[in-house]
Tab-separated table of C-alpha atoms in Angstrom:
chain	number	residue	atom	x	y	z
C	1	UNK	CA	0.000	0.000	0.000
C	2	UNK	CA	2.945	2.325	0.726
C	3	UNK	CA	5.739	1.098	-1.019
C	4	UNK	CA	7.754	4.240	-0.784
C	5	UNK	CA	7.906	4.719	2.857
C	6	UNK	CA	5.869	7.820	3.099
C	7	UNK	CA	4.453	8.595	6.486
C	8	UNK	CA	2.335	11.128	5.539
C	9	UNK	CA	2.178	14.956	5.042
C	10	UNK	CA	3.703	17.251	7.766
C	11	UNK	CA	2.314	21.057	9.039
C	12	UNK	CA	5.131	23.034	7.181
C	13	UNK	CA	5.718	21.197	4.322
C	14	UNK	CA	4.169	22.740	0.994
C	15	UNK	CA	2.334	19.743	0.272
C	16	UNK	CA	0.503	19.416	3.598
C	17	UNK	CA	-0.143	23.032	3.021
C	18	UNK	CA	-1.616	22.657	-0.745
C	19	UNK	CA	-3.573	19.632	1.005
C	20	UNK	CA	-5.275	21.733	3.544
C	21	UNK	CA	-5.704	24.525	1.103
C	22	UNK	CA	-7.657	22.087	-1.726
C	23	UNK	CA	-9.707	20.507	0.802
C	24	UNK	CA	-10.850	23.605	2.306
C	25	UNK	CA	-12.068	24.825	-1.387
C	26	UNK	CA	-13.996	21.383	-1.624
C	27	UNK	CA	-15.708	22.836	1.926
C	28	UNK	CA	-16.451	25.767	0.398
C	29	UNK	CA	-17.570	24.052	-2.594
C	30	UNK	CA	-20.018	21.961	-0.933
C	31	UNK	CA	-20.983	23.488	1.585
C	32	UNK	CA	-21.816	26.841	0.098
C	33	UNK	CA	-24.857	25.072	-2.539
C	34	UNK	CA	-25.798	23.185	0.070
C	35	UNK	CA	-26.860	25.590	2.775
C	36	UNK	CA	-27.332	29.041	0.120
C	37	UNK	CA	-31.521	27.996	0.640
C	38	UNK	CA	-31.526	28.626	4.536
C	39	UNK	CA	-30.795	32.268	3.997
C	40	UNK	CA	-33.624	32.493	1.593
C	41	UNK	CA	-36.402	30.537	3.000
C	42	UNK	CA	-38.773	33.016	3.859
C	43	UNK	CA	-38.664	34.475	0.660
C	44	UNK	CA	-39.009	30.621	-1.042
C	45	UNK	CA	-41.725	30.195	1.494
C	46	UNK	CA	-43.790	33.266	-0.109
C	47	UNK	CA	-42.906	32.339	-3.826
C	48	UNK	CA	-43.566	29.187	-4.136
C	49	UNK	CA	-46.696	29.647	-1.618
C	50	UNK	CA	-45.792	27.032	0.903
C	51	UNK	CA	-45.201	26.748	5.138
C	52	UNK	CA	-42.076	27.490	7.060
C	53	UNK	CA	-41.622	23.557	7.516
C	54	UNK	CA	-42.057	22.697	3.918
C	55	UNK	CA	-39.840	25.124	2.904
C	56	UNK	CA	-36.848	24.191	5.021
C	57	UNK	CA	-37.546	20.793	3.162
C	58	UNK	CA	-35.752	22.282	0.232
C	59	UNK	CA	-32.538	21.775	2.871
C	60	UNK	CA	-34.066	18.385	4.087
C	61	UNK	CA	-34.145	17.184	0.526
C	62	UNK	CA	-30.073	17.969	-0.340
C	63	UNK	CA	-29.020	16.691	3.062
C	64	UNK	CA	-31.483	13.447	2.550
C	65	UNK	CA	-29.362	13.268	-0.696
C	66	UNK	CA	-26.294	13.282	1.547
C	67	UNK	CA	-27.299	10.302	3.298
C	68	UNK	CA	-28.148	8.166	1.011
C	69	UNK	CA	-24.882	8.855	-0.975
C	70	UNK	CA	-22.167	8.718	1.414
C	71	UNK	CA	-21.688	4.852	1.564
C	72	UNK	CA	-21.963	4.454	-1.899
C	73	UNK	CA	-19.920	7.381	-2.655
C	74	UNK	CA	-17.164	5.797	-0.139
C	75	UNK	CA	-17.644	2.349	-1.966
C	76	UNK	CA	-16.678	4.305	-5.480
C	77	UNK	CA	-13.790	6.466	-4.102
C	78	UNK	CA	-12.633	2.752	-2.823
C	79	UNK	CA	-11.978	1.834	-6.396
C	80	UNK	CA	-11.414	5.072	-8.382
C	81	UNK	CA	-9.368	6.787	-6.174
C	82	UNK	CA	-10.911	9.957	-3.283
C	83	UNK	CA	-9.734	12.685	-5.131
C	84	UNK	CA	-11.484	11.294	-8.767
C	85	UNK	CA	-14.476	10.750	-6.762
C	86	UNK	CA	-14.301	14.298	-4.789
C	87	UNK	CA	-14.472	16.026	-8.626
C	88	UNK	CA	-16.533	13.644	-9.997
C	89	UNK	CA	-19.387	14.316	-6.990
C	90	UNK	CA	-18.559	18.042	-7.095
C	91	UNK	CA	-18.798	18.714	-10.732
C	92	UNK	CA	-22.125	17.104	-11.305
C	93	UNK	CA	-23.519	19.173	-7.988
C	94	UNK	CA	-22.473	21.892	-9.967
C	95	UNK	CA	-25.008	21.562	-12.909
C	96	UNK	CA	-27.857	20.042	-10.542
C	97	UNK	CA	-27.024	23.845	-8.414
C	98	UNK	CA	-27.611	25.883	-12.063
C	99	UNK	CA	-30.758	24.078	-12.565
C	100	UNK	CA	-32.443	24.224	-8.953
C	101	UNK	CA	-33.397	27.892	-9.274
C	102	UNK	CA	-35.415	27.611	-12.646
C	103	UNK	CA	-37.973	25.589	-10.687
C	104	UNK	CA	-41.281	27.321	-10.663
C	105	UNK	CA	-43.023	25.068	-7.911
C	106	UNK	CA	-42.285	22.957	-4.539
C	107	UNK	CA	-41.669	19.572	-6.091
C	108	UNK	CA	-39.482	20.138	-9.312
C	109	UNK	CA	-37.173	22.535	-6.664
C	110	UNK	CA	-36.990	19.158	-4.349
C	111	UNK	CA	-36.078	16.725	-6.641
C	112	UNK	CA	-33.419	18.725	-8.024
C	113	UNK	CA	-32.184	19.727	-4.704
C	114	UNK	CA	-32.195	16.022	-3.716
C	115	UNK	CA	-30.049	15.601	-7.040
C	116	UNK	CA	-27.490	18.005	-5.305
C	117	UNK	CA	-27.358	16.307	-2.515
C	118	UNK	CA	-26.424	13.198	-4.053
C	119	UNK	CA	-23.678	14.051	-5.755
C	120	UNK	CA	-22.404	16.513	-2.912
C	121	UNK	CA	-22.001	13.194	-0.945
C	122	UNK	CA	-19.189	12.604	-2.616
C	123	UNK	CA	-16.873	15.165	-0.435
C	124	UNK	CA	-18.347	14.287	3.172
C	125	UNK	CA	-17.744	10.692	2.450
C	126	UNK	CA	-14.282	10.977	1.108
C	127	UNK	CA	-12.142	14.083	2.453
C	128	UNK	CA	-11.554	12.536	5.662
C	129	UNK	CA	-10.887	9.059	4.744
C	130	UNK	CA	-8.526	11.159	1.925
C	131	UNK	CA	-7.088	12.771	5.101
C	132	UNK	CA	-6.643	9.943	7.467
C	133	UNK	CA	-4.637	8.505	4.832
C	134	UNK	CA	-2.432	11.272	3.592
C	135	UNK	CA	-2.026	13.532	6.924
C	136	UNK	CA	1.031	11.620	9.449
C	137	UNK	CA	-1.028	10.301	12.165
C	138	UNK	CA	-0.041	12.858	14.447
C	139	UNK	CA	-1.819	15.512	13.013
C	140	UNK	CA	-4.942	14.353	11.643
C	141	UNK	CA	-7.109	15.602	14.232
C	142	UNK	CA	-5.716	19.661	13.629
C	143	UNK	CA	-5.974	18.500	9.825
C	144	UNK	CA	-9.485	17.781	9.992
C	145	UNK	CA	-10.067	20.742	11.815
C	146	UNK	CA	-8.802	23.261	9.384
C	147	UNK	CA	-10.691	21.197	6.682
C	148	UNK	CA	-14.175	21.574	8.827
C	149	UNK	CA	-13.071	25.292	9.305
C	150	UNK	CA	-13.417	25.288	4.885
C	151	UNK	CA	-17.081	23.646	5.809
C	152	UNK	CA	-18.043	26.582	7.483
C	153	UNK	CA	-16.117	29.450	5.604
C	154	UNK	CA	-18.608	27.491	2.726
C	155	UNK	CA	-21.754	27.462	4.497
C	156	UNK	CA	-21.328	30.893	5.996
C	157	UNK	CA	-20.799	32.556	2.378
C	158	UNK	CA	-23.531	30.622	0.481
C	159	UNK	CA	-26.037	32.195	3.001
C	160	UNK	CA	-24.842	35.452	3.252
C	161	UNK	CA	-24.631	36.352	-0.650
C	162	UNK	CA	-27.619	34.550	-1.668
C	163	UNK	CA	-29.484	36.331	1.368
C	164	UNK	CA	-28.537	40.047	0.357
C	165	UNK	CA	-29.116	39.162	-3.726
C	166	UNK	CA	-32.168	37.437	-3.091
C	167	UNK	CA	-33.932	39.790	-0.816
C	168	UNK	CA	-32.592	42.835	-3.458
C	169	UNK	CA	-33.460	40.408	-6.762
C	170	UNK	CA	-34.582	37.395	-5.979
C	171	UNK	CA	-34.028	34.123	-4.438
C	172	UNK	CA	-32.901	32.574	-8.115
C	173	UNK	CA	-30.597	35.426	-8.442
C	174	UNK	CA	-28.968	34.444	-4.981
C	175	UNK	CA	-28.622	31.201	-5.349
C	176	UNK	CA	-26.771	31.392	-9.020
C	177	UNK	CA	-24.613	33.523	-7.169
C	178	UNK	CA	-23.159	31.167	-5.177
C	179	UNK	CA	-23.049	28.262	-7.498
C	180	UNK	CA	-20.998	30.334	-9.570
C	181	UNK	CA	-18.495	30.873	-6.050
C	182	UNK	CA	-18.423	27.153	-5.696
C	183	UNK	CA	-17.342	26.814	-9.592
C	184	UNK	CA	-14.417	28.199	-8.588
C	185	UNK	CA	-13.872	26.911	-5.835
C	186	UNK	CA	-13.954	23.522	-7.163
C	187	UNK	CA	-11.673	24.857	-9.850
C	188	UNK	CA	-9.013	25.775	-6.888
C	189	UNK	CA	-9.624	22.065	-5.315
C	190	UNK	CA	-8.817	20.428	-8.080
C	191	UNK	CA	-5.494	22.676	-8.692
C	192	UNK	CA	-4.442	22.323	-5.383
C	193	UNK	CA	-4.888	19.185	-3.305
C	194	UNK	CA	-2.518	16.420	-3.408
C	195	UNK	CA	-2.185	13.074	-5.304
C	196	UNK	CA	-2.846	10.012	-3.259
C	197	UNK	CA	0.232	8.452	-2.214
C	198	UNK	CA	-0.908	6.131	0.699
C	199	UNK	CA	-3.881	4.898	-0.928
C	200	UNK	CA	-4.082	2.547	-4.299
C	201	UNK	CA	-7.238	1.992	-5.835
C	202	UNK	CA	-9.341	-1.343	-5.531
C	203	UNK	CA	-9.244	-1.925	-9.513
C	204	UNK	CA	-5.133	-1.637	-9.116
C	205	UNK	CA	-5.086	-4.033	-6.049
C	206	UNK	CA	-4.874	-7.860	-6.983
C	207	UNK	CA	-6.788	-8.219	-3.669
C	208	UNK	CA	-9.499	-5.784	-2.994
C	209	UNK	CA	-9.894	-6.873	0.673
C	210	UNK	CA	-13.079	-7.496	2.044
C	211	UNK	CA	-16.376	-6.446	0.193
C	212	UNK	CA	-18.669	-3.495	0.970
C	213	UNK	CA	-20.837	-5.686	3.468
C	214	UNK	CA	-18.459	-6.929	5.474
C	215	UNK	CA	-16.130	-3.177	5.653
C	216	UNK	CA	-19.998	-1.978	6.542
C	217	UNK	CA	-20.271	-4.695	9.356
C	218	UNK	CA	-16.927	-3.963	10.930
C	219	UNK	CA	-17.830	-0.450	11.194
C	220	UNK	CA	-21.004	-0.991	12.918
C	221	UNK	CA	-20.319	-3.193	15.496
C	222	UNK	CA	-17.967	-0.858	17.697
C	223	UNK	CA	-20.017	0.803	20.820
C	224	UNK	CA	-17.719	3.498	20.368
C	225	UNK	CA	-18.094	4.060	16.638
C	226	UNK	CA	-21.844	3.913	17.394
C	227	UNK	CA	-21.544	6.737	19.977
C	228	UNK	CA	-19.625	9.268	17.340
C	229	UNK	CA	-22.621	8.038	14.568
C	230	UNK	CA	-25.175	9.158	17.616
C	231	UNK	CA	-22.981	12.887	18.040
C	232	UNK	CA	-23.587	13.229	14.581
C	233	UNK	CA	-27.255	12.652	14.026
C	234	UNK	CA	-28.185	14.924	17.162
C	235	UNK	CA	-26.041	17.973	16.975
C	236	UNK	CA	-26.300	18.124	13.411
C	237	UNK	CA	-30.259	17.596	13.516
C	238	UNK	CA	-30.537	20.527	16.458
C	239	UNK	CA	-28.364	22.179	14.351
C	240	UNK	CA	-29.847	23.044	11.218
C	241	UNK	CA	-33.055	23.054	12.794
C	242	UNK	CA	-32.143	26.314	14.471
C	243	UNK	CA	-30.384	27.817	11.613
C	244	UNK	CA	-33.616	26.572	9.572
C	245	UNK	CA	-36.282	28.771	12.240
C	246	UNK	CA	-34.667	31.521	13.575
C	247	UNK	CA	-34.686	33.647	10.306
C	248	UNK	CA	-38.717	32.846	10.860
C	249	UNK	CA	-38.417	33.957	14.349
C	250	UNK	CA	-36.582	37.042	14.029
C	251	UNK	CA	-38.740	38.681	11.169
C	252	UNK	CA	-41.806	38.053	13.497
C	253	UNK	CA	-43.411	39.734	16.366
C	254	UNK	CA	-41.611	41.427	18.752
C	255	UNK	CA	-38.581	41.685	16.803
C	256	UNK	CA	-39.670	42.407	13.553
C	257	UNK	CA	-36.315	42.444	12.115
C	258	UNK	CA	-35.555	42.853	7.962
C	259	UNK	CA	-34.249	40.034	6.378
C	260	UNK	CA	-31.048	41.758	5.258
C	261	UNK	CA	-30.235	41.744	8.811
C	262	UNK	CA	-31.521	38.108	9.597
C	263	UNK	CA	-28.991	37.034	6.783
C	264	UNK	CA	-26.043	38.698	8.636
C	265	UNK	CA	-25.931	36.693	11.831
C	266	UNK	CA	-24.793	33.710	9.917
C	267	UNK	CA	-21.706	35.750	10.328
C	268	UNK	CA	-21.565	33.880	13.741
C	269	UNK	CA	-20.691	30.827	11.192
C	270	UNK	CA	-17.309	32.655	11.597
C	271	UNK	CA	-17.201	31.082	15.294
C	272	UNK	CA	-16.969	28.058	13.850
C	273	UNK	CA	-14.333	28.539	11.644
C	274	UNK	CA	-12.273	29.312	14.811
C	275	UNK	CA	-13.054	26.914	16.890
C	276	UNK	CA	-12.593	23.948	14.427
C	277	UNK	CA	-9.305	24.208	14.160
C	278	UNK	CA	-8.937	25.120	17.896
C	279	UNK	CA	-10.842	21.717	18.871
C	280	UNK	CA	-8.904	20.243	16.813
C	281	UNK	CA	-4.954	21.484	18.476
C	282	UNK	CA	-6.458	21.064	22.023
C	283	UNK	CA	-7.420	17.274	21.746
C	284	UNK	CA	-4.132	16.636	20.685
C	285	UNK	CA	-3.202	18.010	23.608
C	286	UNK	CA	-5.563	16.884	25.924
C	287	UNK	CA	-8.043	13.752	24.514
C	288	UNK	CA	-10.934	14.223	22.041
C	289	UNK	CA	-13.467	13.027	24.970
C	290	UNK	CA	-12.430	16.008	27.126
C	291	UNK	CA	-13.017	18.087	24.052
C	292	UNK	CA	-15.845	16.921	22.691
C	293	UNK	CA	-17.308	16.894	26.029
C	294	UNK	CA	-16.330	20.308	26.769
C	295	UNK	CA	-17.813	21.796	22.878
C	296	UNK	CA	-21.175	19.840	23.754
C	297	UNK	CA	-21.028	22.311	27.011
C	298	UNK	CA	-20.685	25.247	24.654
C	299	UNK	CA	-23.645	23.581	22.270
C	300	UNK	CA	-26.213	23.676	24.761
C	301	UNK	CA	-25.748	26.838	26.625
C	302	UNK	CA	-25.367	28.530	23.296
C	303	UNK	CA	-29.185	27.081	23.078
C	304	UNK	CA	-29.912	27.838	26.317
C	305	UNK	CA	-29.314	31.596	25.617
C	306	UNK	CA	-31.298	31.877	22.818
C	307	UNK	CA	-34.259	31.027	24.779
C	308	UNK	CA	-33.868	35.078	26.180
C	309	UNK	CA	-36.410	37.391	24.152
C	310	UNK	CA	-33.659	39.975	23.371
C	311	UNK	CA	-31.971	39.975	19.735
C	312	UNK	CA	-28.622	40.686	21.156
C	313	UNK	CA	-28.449	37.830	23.715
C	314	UNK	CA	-29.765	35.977	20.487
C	315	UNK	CA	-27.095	36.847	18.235
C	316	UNK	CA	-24.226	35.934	21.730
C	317	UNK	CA	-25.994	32.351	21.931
C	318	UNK	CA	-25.919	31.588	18.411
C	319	UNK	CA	-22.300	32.534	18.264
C	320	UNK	CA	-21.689	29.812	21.543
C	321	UNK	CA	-24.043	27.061	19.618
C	322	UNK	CA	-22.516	27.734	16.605
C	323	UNK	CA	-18.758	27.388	18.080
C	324	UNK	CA	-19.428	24.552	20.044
C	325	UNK	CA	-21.175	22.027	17.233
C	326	UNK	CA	-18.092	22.893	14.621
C	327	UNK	CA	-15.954	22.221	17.837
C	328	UNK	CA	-18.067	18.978	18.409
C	329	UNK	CA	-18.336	18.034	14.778
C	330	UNK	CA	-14.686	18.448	14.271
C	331	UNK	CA	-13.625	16.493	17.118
C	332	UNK	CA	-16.184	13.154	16.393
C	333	UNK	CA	-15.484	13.138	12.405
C	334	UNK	CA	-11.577	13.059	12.686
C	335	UNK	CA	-12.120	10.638	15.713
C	336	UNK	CA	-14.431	7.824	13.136
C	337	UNK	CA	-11.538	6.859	10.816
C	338	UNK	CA	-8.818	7.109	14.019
C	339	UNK	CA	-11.501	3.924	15.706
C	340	UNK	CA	-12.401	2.225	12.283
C	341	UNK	CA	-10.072	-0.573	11.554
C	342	UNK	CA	-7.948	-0.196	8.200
C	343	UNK	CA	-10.248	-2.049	5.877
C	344	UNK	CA	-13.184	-0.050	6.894
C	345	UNK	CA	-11.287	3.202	6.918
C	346	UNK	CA	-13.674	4.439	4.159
C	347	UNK	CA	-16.677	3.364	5.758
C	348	UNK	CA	-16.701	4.682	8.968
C	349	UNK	CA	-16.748	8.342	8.523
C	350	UNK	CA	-19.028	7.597	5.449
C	351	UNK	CA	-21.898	5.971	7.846
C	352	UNK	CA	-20.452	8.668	10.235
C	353	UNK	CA	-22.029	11.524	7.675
C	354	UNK	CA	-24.842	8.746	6.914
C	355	UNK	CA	-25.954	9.577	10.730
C	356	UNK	CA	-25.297	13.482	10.481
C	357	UNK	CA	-26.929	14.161	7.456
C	358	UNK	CA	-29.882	12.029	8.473
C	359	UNK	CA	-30.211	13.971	11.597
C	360	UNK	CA	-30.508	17.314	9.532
C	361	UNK	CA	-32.853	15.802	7.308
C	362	UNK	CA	-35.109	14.301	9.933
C	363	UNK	CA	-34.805	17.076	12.324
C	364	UNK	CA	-34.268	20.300	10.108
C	365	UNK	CA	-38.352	19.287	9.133
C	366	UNK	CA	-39.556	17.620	12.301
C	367	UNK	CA	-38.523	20.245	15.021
C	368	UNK	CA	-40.105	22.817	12.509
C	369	UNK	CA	-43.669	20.843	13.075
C	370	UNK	CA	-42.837	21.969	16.826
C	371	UNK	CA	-41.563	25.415	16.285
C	372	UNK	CA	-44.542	26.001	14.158
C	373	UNK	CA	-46.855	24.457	16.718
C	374	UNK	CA	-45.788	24.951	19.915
C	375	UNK	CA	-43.637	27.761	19.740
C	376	UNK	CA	-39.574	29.291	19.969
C	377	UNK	CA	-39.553	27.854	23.538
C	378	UNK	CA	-40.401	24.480	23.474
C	379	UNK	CA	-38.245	24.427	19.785
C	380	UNK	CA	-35.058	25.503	21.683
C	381	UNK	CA	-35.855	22.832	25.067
C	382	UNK	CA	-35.603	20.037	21.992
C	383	UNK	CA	-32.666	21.188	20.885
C	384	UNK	CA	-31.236	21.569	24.562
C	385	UNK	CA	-32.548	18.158	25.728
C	386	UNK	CA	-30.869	16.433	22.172
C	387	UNK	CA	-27.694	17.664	22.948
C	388	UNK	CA	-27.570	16.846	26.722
C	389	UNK	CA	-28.549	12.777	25.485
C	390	UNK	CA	-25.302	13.507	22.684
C	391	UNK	CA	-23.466	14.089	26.018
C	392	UNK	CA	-24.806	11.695	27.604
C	393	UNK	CA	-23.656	9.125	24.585
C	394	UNK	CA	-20.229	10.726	24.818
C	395	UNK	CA	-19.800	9.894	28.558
C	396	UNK	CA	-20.797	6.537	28.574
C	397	UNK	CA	-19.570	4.908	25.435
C	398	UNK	CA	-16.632	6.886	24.229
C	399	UNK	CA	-14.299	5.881	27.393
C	400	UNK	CA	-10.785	4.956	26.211
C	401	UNK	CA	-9.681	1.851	26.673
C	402	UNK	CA	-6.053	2.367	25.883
C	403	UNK	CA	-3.700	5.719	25.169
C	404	UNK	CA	-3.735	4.686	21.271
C	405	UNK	CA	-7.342	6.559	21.515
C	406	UNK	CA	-7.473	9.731	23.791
């Protein structure tokens, strides 16, 4: 697998540098079409003549897509190579992203967005299995950090140019904005990021290992590996679920705020950019349970804060939410492929983004049924009480059972 003795990219080497670089562009690339509807939803909501719930579906549908793509997207990257599979996934998002806006009613806009999400599986499944591989061991977890820091430098400026061009145009014009962004930056990915030198290709190997069911069985049947799968499908669900609503809570009564200013506190997306990376140097310090522990904290008392009727004690929680589930997130995605054995490498982060993207699908609708029904309050103690049982998870199943795992 390694014949030349390479042990990996090292920070301050221009290679590990280009790596970090590329990968963040594919963040930006994916991440920007996938989340450019959130700041628009209101305005989709009033087009297209549907509910708030309904239209956060149009983000339900791409991270559905997501879901269901990951494992086979992993399966593919196993025998073409990650980086082929990266631009094959992020070119064809590309063209579904151009067509999404022409759609003139609910349905047409969901399938298409569902197309997205399909092929943006591709970079989810594959960047940190790509990074596992590449990245010396010692540094994956600061690695995948920076990389998740891309993710939301992506998701941050999707929403905040296709909120400010839709409300001044319209939401099509926003949203062609920022597929045209993500054309370039998947232009920049593919210029910059490494070739694979620790990884060869399953059609190149006279012995492709074990097959898909069996790489899928092995990384199921760790309690631990479960537990990350479980941080995933919560935070991520509460997540976009709040990021979904409180555009719809802010416009309304008593705070009666203009969209244009809505769309700017996704600038507290920029917390998460920091503490990614941060996460990422302190649990090489001192143990990703500590840390993940310890951004779960920050994750609920962010929510906790939100539940005070005052926009600026609003915008301070969102910015403590926000930095603790990138903190979270970074910590328990680097952590799946560190746990997974080496012939289900591939697979575990890939079910690992099966759970997360499953939670934002399920959640990003359901807990809109209860914001829409019962209320902001009883919204935010759901999203409280789901991150104290992610916690909970953490505390009881994610115990190290040796120094090889902090």
């Amino acid at each position: 697998m390694n014949p030349d003795g390479f042990s990996g990219h090292v920070p301050g080497s221009r290679s590990y540098r280009h790596l970090i670089a590329g990968l963040f562009f594919a963040g930006v690339a994916t991440f920007a079409q996938l989340y450019s509807l959130q700041a628009v939803l209101p305005e989709i909501s009033t087009d297209l003549g549907v509910s708030a719930a309904t239209a956060a579906l149009t983000i339900s549908a791409a991270t559905l897509g997501i879901a269901a793509a990951v494992i086979p997207w992993s399966l593919v990257a196993d025998r073409i190579g990650r980086i082929p599979a990266m631009a094959i996934g992020i070119i064809a998002a590309t063209f579904f992203g151009l067509a999404a806006p022409l759609s003139t009613e609910i349905t047409m806009l969901l399938v298409l967005r569902l197309g997205e999400g399909l092929a943006l599986g591709a970079v989810p499944a594959v960047a940190l299995a790509y990074l596992s591989e590449e990245v010396h061991a010692w540094h994956v977890a600061t690695a995948a950090g920076s990389y998740t820091a891309g993710t939301t430098v992506g998701g941050l400026s999707g929403r905040l140019i296709a909120g400010p061009l839709g409300e001044a145009f319209d939401w099509r014009v926003g949203v062609w904005s920022v597929t045209l962004l993500c054309t370039v930056a998947a232009v920049l990915f593919l210029w910059l990021v490494p070739r694979a030198r620790r990884f060869v290709p399953g059609r190149l190997r006279a012995d492709a290992g074990p097959g898909l069911l069996t790489r899928l069985v092995a990384a199921l049947r760790s309690p631990r590996l479960l537990a990350l799968y479980a941080q995933g499908f919560l935070l991520m669900g509460a997540f976009v679920a709040v990021y979904n609503y409180l555009g719809f809570h802010l416009i309304a009564p008593p705070f009666l705020l203009p969209v244009w200013v809505v769309t700017l506190l996704f600038l507290a997306y920029l917390a998460g950019t920091v503490s990614s990376p941060w996460a990422g140097v302190l649990a090489a310090r001192h143990g990703r349970r500590i840390v993940l522990l310890g951004a779960i904290g920050l994750f609920v008392s962010g929510a906790a804060l939100m539940l005070v009727p005052v926009s600026v004690v609003i915008l301070v929680g969102l910015v403590i939410f926000t930095a603790g589930f990138f903190g979270a997130h970074a910590i328990a995605s680097s952590w799946a492929p560190i746990l997974a054995d080496p012939e289900s490498r591939a697979q575990a982060p890939s079910l690992y983004y099966f759970a997360y993207y499953a939670g934002s699908s399920v959640f990003g609708w359901a807990l809109g049924l209860v914001f829409g029904h019962a209320g902001w309050g009883w919204f935010l103690t759901a999203v409280i009480a789901m991150g104290c049982i992610a916690a909970l998870i953490a505390m009881m199943l994610l115990r190290s059972p040796c120094a090889k795992h902090p």
